[in-house]
PDB file of C-alpha atoms (C1' of nucleotides) in Angstrom:
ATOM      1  CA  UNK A   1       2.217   2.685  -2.806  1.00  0.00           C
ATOM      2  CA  UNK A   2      -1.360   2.165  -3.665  1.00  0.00           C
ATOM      3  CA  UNK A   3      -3.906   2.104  -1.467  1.00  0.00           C
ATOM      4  CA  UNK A   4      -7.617   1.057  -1.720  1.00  0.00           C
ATOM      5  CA  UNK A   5      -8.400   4.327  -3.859  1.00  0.00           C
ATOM      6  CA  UNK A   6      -5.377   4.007  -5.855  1.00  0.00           C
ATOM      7  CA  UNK A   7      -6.140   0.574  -6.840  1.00  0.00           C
ATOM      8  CA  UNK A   8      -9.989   1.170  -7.403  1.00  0.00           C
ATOM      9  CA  UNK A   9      -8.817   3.760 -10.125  1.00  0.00           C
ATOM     10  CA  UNK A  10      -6.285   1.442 -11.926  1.00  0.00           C
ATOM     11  CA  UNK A  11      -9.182  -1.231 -12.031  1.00  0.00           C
ATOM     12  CA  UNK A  12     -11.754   1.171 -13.580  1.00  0.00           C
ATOM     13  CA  UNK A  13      -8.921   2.281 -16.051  1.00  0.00           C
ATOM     14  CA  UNK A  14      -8.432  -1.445 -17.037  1.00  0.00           C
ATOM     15  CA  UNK A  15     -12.056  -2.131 -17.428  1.00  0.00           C
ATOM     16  CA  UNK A  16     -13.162   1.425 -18.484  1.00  0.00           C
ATOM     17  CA  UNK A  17     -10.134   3.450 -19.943  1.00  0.00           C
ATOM     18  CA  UNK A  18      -8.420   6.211 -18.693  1.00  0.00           C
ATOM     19  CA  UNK A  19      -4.848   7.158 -17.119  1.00  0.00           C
ATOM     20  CA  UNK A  20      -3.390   7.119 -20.444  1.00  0.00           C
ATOM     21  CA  UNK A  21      -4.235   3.668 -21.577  1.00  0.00           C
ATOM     22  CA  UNK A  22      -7.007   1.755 -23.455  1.00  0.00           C
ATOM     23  CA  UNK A  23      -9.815  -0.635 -21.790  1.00  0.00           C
ATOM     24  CA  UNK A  24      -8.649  -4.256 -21.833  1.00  0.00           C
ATOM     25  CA  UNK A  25     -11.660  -5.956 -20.609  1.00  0.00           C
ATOM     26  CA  UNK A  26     -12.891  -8.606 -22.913  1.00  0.00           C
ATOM     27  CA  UNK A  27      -9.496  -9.068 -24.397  1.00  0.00           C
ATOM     28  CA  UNK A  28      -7.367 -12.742 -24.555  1.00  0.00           C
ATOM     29  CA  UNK A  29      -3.679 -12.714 -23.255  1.00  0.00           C
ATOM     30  CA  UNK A  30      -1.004 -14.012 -26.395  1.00  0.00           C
ATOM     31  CA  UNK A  31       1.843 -13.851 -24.455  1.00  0.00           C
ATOM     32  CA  UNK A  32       3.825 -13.038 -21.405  1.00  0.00           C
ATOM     33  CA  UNK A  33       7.528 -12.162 -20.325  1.00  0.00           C
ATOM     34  CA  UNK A  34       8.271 -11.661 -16.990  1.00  0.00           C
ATOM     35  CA  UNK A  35      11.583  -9.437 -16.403  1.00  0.00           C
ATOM     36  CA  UNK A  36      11.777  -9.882 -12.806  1.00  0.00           C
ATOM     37  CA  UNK A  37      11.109 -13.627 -12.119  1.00  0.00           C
ATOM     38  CA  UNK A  38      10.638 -12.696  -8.108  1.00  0.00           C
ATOM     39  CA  UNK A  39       7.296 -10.540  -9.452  1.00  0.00           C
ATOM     40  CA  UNK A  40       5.429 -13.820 -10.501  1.00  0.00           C
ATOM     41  CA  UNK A  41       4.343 -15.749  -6.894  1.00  0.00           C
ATOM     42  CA  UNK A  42       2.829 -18.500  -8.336  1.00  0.00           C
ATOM     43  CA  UNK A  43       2.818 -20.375 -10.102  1.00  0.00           C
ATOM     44  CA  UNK A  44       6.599 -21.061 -11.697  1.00  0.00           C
ATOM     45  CA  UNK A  45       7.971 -18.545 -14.231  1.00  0.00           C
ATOM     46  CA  UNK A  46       8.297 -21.442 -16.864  1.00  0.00           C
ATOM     47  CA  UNK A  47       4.953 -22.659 -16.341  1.00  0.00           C
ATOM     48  CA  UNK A  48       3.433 -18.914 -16.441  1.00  0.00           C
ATOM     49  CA  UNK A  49       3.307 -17.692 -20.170  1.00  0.00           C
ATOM     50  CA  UNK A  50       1.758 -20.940 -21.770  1.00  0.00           C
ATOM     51  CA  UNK A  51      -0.800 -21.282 -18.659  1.00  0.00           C
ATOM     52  CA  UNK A  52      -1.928 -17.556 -18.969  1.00  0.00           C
ATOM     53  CA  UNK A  53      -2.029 -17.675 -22.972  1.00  0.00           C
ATOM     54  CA  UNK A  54      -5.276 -18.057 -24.650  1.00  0.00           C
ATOM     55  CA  UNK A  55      -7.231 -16.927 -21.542  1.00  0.00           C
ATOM     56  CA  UNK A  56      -9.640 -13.705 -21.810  1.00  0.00           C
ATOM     57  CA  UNK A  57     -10.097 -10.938 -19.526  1.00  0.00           C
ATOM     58  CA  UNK A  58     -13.830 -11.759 -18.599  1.00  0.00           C
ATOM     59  CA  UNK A  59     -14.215  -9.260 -15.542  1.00  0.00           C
ATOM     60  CA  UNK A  60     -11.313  -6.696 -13.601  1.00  0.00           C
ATOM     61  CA  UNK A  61     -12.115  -6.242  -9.845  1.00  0.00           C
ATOM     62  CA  UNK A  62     -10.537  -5.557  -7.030  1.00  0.00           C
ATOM     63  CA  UNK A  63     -10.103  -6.862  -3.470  1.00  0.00           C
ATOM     64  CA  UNK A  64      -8.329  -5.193  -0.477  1.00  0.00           C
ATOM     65  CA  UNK A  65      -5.343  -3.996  -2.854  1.00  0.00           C
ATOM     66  CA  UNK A  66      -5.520  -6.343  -4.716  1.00  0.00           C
ATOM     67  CA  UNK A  67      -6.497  -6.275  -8.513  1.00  0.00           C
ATOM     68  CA  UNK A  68      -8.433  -9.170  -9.541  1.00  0.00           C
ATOM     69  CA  UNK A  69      -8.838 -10.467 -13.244  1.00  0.00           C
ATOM     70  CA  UNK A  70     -11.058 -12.739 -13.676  1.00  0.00           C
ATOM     71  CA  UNK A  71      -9.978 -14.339 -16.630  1.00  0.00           C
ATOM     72  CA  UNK A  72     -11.360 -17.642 -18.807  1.00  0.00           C
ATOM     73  CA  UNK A  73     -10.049 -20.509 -16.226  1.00  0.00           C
ATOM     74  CA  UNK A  74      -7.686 -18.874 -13.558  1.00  0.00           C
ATOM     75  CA  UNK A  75      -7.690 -15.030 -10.853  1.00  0.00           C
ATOM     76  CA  UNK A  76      -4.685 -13.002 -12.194  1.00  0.00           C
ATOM     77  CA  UNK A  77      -3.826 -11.640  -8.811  1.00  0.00           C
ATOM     78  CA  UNK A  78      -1.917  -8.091  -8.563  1.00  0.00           C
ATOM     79  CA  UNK A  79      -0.508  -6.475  -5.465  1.00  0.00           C
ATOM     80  CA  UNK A  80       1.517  -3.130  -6.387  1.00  0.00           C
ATOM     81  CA  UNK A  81       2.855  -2.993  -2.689  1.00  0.00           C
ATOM     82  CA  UNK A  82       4.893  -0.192  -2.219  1.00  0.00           C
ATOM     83  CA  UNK A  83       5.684   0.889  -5.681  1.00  0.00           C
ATOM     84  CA  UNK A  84       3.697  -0.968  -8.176  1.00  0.00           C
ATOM     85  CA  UNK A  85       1.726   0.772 -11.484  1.00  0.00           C
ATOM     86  CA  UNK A  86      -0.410  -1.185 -14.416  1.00  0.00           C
ATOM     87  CA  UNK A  87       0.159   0.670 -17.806  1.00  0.00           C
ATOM     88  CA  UNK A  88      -1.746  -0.497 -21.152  1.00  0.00           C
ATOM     89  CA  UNK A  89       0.743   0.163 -23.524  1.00  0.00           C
ATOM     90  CA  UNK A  90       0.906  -0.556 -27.434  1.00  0.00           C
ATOM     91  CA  UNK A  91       2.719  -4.381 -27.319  1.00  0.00           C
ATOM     92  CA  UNK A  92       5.252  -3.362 -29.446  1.00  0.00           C
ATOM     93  CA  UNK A  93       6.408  -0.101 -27.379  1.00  0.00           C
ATOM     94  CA  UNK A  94       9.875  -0.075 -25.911  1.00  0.00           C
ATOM     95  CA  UNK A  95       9.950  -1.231 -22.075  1.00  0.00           C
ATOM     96  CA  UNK A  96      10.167   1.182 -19.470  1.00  0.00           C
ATOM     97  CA  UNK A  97      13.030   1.329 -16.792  1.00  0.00           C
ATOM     98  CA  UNK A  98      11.304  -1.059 -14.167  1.00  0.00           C
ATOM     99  CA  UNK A  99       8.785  -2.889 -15.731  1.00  0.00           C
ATOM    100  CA  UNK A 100       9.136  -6.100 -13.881  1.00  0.00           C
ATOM    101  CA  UNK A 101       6.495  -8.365 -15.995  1.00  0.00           C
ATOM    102  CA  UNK A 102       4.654  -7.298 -19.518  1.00  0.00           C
ATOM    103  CA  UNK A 103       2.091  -9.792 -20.763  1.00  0.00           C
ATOM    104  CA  UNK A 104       0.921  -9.494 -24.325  1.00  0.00           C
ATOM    105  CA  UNK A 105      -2.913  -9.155 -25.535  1.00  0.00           C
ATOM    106  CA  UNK A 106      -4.136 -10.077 -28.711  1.00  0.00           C
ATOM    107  CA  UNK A 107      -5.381  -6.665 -30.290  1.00  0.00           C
ATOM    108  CA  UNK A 108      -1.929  -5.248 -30.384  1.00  0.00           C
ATOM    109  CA  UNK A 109      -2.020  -4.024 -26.630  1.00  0.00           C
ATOM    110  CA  UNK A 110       0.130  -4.859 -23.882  1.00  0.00           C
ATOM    111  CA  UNK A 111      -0.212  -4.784 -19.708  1.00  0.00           C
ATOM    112  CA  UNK A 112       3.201  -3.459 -18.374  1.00  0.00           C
ATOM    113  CA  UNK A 113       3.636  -4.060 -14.424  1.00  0.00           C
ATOM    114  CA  UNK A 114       6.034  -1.568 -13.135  1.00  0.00           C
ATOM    115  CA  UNK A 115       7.624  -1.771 -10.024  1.00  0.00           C
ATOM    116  CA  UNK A 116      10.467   0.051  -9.192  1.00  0.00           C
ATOM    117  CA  UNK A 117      11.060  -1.695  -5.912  1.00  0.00           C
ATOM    118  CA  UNK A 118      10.278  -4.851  -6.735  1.00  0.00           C
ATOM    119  CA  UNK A 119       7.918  -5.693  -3.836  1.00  0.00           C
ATOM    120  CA  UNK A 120       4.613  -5.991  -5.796  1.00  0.00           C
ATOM    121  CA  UNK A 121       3.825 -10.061  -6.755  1.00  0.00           C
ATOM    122  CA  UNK A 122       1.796 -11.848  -9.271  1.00  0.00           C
ATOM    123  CA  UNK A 123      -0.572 -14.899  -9.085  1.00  0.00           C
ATOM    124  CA  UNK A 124      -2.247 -16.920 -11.703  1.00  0.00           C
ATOM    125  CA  UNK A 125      -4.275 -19.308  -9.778  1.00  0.00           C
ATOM    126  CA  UNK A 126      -7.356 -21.207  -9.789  1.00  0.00           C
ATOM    127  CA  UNK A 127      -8.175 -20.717  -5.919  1.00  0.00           C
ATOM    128  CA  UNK A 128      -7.931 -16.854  -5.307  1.00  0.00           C
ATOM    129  CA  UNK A 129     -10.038 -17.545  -2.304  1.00  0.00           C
ATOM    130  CA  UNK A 130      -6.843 -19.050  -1.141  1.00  0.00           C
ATOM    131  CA  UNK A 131      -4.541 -16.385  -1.661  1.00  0.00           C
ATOM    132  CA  UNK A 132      -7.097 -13.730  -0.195  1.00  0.00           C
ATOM    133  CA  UNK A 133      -8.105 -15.548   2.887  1.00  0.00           C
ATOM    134  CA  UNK A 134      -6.982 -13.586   5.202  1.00  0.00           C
ATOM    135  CA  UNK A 135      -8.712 -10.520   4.019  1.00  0.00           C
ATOM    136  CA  UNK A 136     -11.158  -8.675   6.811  1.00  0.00           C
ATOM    137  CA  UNK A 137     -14.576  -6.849   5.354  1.00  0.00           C
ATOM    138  CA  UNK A 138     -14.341  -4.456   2.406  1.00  0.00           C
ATOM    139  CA  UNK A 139     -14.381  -0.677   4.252  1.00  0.00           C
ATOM    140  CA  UNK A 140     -17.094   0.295   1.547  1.00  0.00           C
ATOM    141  CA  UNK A 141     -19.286  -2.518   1.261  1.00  0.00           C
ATOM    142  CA  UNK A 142     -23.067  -2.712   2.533  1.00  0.00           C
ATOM    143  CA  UNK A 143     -22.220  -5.112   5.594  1.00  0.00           C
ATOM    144  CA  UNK A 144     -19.282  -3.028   6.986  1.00  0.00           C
ATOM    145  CA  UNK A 145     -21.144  -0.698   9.307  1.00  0.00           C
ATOM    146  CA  UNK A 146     -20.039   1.129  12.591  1.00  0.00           C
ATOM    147  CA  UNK A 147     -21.088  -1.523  14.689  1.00  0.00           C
ATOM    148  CA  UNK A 148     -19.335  -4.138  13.022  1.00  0.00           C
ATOM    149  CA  UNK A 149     -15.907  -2.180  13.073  1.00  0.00           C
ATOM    150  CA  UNK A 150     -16.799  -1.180  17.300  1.00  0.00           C
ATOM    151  CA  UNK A 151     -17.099  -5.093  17.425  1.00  0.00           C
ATOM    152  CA  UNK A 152     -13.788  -5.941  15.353  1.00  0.00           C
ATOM    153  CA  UNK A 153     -11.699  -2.982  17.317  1.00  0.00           C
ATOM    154  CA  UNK A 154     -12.928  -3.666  20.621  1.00  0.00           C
ATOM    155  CA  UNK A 155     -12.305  -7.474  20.002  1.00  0.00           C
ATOM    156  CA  UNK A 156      -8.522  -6.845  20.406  1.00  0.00           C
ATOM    157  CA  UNK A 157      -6.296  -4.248  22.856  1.00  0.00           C
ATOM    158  CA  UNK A 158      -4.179  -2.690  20.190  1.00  0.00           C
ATOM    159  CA  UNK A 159      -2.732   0.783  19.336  1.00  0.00           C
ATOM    160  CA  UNK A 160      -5.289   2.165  17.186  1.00  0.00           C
ATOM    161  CA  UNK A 161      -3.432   2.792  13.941  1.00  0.00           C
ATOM    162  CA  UNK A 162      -1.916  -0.262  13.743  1.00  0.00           C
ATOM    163  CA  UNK A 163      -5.019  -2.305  14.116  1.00  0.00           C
ATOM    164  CA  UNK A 164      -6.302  -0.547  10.998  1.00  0.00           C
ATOM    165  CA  UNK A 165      -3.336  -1.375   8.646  1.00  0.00           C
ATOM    166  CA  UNK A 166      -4.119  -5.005   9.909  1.00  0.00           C
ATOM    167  CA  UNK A 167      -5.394  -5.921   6.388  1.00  0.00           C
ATOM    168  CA  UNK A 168      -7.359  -8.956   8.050  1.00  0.00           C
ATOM    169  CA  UNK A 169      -9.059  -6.412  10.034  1.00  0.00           C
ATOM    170  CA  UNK A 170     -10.255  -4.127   7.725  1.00  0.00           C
ATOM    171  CA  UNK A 171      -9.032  -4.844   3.790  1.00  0.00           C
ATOM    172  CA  UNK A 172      -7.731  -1.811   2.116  1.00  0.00           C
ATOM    173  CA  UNK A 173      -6.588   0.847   4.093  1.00  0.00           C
ATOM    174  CA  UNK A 174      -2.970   2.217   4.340  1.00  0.00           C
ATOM    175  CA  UNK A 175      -0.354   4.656   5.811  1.00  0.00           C
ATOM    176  CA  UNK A 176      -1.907   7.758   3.994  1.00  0.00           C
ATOM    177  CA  UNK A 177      -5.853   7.116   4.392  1.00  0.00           C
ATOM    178  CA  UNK A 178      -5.504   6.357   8.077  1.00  0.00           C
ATOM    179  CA  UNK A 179      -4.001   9.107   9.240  1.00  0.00           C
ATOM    180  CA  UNK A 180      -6.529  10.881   7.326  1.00  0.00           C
ATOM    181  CA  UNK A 181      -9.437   9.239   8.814  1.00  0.00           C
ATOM    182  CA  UNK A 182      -7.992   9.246  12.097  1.00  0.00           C
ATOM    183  CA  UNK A 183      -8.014  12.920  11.736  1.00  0.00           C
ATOM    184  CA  UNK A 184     -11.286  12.903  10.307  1.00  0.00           C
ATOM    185  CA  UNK A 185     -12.751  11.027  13.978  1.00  0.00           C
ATOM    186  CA  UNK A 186     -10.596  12.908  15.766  1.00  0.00           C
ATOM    187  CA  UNK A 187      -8.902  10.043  17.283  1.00  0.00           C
ATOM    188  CA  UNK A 188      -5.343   9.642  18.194  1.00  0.00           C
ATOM    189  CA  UNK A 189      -3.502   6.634  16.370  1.00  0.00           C
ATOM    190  CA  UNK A 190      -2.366   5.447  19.610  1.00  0.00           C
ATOM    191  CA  UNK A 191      -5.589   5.205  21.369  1.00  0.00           C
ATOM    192  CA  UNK A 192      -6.562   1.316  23.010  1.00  0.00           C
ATOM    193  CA  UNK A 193      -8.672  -0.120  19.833  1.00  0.00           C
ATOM    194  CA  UNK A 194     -10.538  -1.546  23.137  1.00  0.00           C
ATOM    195  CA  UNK A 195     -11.534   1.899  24.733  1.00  0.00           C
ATOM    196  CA  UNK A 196     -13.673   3.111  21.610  1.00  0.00           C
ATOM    197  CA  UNK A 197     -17.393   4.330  22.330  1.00  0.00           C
ATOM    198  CA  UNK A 198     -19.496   3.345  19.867  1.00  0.00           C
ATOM    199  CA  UNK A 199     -19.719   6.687  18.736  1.00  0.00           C
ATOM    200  CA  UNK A 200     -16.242   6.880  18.637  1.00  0.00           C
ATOM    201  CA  UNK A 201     -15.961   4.022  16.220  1.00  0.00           C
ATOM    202  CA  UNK A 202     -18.786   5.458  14.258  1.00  0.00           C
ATOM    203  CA  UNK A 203     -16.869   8.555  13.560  1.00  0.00           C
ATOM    204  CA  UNK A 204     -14.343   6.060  12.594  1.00  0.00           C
ATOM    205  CA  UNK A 205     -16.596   4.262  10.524  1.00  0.00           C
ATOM    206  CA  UNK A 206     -17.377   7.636   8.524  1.00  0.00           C
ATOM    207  CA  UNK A 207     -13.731   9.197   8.493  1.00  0.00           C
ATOM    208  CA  UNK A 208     -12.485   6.000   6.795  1.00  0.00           C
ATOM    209  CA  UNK A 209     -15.739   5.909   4.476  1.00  0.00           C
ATOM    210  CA  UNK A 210     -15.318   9.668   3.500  1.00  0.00           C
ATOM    211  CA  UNK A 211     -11.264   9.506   2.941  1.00  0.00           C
ATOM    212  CA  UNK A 212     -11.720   6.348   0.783  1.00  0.00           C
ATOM    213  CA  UNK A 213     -14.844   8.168  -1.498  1.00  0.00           C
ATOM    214  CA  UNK A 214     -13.009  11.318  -1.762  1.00  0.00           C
ATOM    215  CA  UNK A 215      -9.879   9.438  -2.541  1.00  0.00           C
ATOM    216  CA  UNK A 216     -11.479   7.608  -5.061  1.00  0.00           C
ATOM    217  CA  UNK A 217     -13.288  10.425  -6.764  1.00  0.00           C
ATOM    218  CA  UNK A 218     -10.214  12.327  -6.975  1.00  0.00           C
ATOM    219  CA  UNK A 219      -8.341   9.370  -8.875  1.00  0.00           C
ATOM    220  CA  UNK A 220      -6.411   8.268  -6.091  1.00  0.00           C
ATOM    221  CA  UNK A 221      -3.119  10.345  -4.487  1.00  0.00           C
ATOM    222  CA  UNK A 222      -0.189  11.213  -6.313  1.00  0.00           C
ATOM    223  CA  UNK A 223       3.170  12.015  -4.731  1.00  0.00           C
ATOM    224  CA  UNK A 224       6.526  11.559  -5.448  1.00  0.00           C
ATOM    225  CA  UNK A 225       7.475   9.451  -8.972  1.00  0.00           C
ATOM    226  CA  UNK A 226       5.203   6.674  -7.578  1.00  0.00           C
ATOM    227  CA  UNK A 227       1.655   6.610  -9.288  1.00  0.00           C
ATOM    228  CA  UNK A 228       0.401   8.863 -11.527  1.00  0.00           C
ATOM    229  CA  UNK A 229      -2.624  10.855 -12.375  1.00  0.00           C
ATOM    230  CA  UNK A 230      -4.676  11.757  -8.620  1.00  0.00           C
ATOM    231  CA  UNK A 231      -4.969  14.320  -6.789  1.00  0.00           C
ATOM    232  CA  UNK A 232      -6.053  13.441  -3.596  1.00  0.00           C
ATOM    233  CA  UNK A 233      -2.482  14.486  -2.270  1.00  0.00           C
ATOM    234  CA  UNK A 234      -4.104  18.346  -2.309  1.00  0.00           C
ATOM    235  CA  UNK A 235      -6.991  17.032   0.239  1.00  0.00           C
ATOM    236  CA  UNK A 236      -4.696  15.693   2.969  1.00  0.00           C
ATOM    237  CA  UNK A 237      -5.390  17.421   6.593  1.00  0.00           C
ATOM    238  CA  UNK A 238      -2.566  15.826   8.171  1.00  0.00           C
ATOM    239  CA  UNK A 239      -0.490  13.231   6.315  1.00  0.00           C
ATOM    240  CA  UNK A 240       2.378  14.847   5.161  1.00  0.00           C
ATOM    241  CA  UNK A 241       1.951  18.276   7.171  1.00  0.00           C
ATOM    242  CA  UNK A 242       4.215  18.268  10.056  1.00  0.00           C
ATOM    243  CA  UNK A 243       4.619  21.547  11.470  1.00  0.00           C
ATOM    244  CA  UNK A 244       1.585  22.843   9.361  1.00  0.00           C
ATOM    245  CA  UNK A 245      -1.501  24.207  10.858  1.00  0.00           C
ATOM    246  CA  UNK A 246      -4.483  21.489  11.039  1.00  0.00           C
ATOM    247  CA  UNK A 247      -6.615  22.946   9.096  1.00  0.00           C
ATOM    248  CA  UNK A 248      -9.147  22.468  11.496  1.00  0.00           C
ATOM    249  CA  UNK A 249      -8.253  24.233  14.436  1.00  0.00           C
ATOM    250  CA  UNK A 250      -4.579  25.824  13.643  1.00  0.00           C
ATOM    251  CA  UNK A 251      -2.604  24.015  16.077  1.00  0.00           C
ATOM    252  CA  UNK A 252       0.593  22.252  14.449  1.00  0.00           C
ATOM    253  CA  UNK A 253       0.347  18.866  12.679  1.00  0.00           C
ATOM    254  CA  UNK A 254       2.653  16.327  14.418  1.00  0.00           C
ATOM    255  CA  UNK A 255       5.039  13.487  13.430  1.00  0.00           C
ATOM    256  CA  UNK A 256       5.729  10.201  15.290  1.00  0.00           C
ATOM    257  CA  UNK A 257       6.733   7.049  14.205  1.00  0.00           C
ATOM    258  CA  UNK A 258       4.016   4.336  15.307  1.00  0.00           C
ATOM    259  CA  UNK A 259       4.153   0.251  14.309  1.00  0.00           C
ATOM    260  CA  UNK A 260       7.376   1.626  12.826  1.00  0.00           C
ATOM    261  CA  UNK A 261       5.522   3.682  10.060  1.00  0.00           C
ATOM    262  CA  UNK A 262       5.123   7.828  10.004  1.00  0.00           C
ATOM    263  CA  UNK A 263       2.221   8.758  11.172  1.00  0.00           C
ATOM    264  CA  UNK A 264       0.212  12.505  11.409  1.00  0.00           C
ATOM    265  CA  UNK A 265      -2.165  14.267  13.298  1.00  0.00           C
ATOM    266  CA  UNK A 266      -3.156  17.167  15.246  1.00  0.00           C
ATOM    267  CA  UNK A 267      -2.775  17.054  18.961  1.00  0.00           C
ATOM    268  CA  UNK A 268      -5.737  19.312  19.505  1.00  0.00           C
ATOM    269  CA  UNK A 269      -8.154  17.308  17.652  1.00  0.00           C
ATOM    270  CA  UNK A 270      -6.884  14.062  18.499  1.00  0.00           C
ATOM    271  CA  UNK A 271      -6.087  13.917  21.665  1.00  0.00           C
ATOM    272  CA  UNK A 272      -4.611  10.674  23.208  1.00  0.00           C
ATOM    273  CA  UNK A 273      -6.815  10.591  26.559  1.00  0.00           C
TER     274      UNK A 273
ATOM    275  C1'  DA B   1      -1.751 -11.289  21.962  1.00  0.00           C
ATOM    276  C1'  DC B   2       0.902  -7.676  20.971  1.00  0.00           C
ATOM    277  C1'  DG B   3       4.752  -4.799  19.528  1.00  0.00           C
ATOM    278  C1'  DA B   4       9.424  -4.270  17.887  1.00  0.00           C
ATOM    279  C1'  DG B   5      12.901  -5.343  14.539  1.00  0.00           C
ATOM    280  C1'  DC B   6      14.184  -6.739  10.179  1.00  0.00           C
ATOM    281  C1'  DG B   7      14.174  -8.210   5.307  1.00  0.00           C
ATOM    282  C1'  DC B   8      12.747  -7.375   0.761  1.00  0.00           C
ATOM    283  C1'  DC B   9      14.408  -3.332  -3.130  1.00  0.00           C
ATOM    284  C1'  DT B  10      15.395   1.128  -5.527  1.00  0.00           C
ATOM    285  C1'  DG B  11      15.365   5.860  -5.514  1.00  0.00           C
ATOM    286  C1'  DT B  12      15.316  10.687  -3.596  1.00  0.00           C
ATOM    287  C1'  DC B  13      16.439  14.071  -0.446  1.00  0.00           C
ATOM    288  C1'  DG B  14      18.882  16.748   3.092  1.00  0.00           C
ATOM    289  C1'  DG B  15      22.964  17.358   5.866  1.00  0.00           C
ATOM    290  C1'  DC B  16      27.828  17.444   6.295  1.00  0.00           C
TER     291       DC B  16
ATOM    292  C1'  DT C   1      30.918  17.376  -5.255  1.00  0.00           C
ATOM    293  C1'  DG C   2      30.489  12.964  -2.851  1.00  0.00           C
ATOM    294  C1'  DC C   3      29.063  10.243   0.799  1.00  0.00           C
ATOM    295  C1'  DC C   4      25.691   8.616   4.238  1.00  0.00           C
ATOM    296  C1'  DG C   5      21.676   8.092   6.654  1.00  0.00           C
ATOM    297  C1'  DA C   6      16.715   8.715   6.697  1.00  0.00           C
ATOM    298  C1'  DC C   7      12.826   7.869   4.431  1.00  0.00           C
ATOM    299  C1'  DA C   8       9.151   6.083   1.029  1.00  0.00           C
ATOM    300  C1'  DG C   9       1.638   4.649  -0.221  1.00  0.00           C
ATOM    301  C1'  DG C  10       3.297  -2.881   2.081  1.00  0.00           C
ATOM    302  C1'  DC C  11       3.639  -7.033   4.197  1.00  0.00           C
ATOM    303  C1'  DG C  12       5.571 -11.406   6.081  1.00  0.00           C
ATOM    304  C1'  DC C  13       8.640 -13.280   9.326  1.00  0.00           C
ATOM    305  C1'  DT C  14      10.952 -13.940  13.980  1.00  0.00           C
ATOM    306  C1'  DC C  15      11.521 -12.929  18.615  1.00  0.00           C
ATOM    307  C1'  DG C  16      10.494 -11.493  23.240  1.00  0.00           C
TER     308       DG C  16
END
DNA sequence: ACGAGCGCCTGTCGGC
DNA sequence: TGCCGACAGGCGCTCG
């Protein structure tokens, strides 16, 4: 499910408040139970309640999708995948269907991972480094600027919108904001990463910029049962519009499966010569 | 190096 | 109504 947007919003609920549930920065974890031992990556489910015990929330971040407590001695890792949510819930509130792991504070709160299909993972660890490695630049950080993404697309010869759900080259994106940015540079996903102008990659550079701060100020997308609360879902120009008018010039949204995921756009605006 | 196929899971939807 | 395939916001693996 969640995307960069998506998962910005559940970290500034965690650290802020909001989507229902109350801040938990600054508190100390009393307890775990995991429901779905597959959830928990590392380290072993036995070893996993005492180790994350006693330790306090000291900062909630995020990298790529990933959320990213920083807590006492270890990085809580959390990657919702497809179909993951965070709720803050009162610790003594009955489970809902799905929650896959539900670890205990000590002010009478609890963090419920949901996760209905049971893709999304956990990691306590003392090396997050390790488990993020692999991560390219941050799409809305200071040093990712259009030349930098010209040099990292032209670097390989790959169909365009698979290069940029390659999370090692650029960390964050997914199915929904790339078609949208796409859209936004009027580039078709199937385009040679390698043939991009520089101007073409820094219309990129601002498509993926704008989707992922409108996304964000609108609290993320919301469709289906998965997440809850956003409404970016009402800005999309293509995703999700087949047969629709693009909204920029009228002619019909298309659908075509690329890299084996859905993809949408508008033949007029993004045209694949 | 790149793209396709598949596995991991559960649920919803549309067609017959 | 029931069944069956397609599809779903992700990612890691193998195989050409």
């Amino acid at each position: 499910m969640p995307e960069l947007p998506e998962v910005e919003t559940i970290v500034r609920a965690l650290r802020d408040g909001g989507r229902g549930g109350a801040p938990v920065l600054g508190c100390t974890f009393s307890g775990a139970e995991m429901r779905w031992a597959r959830t928990l990556a590392e380290p072993s489910p036995a070893a996993f309640a005492a180790r994350l015990t006693g330790q306090r929330i000291e900062a909630v971040d995020r990298r790529a999708k990933f959320l990213w407590l920083h807590l006492t001695h270890d990085a809580l890792l959390i990657h919702l995948r497809m179909s993951g949510d965070l709720r803050v819930d009162a610790a003594a509130a009955p489970p809902e269907p799905h929650d896959r792991a539900l670890l205990l504070l000590d002010n009478g709160l609890r963090i419920a991972f949901n996760d209905t299909r049971k893709f999304g993972r956990l990691w306590l660890t003392a090396e997050p480094q390790r488990v993020l490695a692999h991560l390219g630049p941050e799409p809305l950080n200071d040093d990712f600027t259009p030349a930098a993404l010209h040099q990292r697309l032209t670097a390989r010869r790959r169909q365009l919108k698979p290069l940029l759900l390659d999370q090692s080259v650029i960390a964050g994106l997914g199915n929904i904001y790339t078609d949208e940015a796409l859209h936004r540079a009027g580039l078709h996903p199937l385009r040679s990463s390698q043939s991009l102008s520089m101007d073409e990659a820094a219309a990129l550079w601002a498509g993926i910029r704008a989707v992922l701060q409108e996304g964000i100020d609108r609290n993320g997308a919301s469709i289906d049962w998965v997440y809850r609360g956003g409404d970016f879902q009402n800005s999309f120009r293509v995703h999700l519009r087949a047969g629709q008018p693009c909204l920029a010039c009228g002619a019909p949204v298309e659908r075509a499966v690329i890299g084996q995921r859905s993809s949408y756009f508008c033949p007029h605006c993004q045209p694949q010569e």
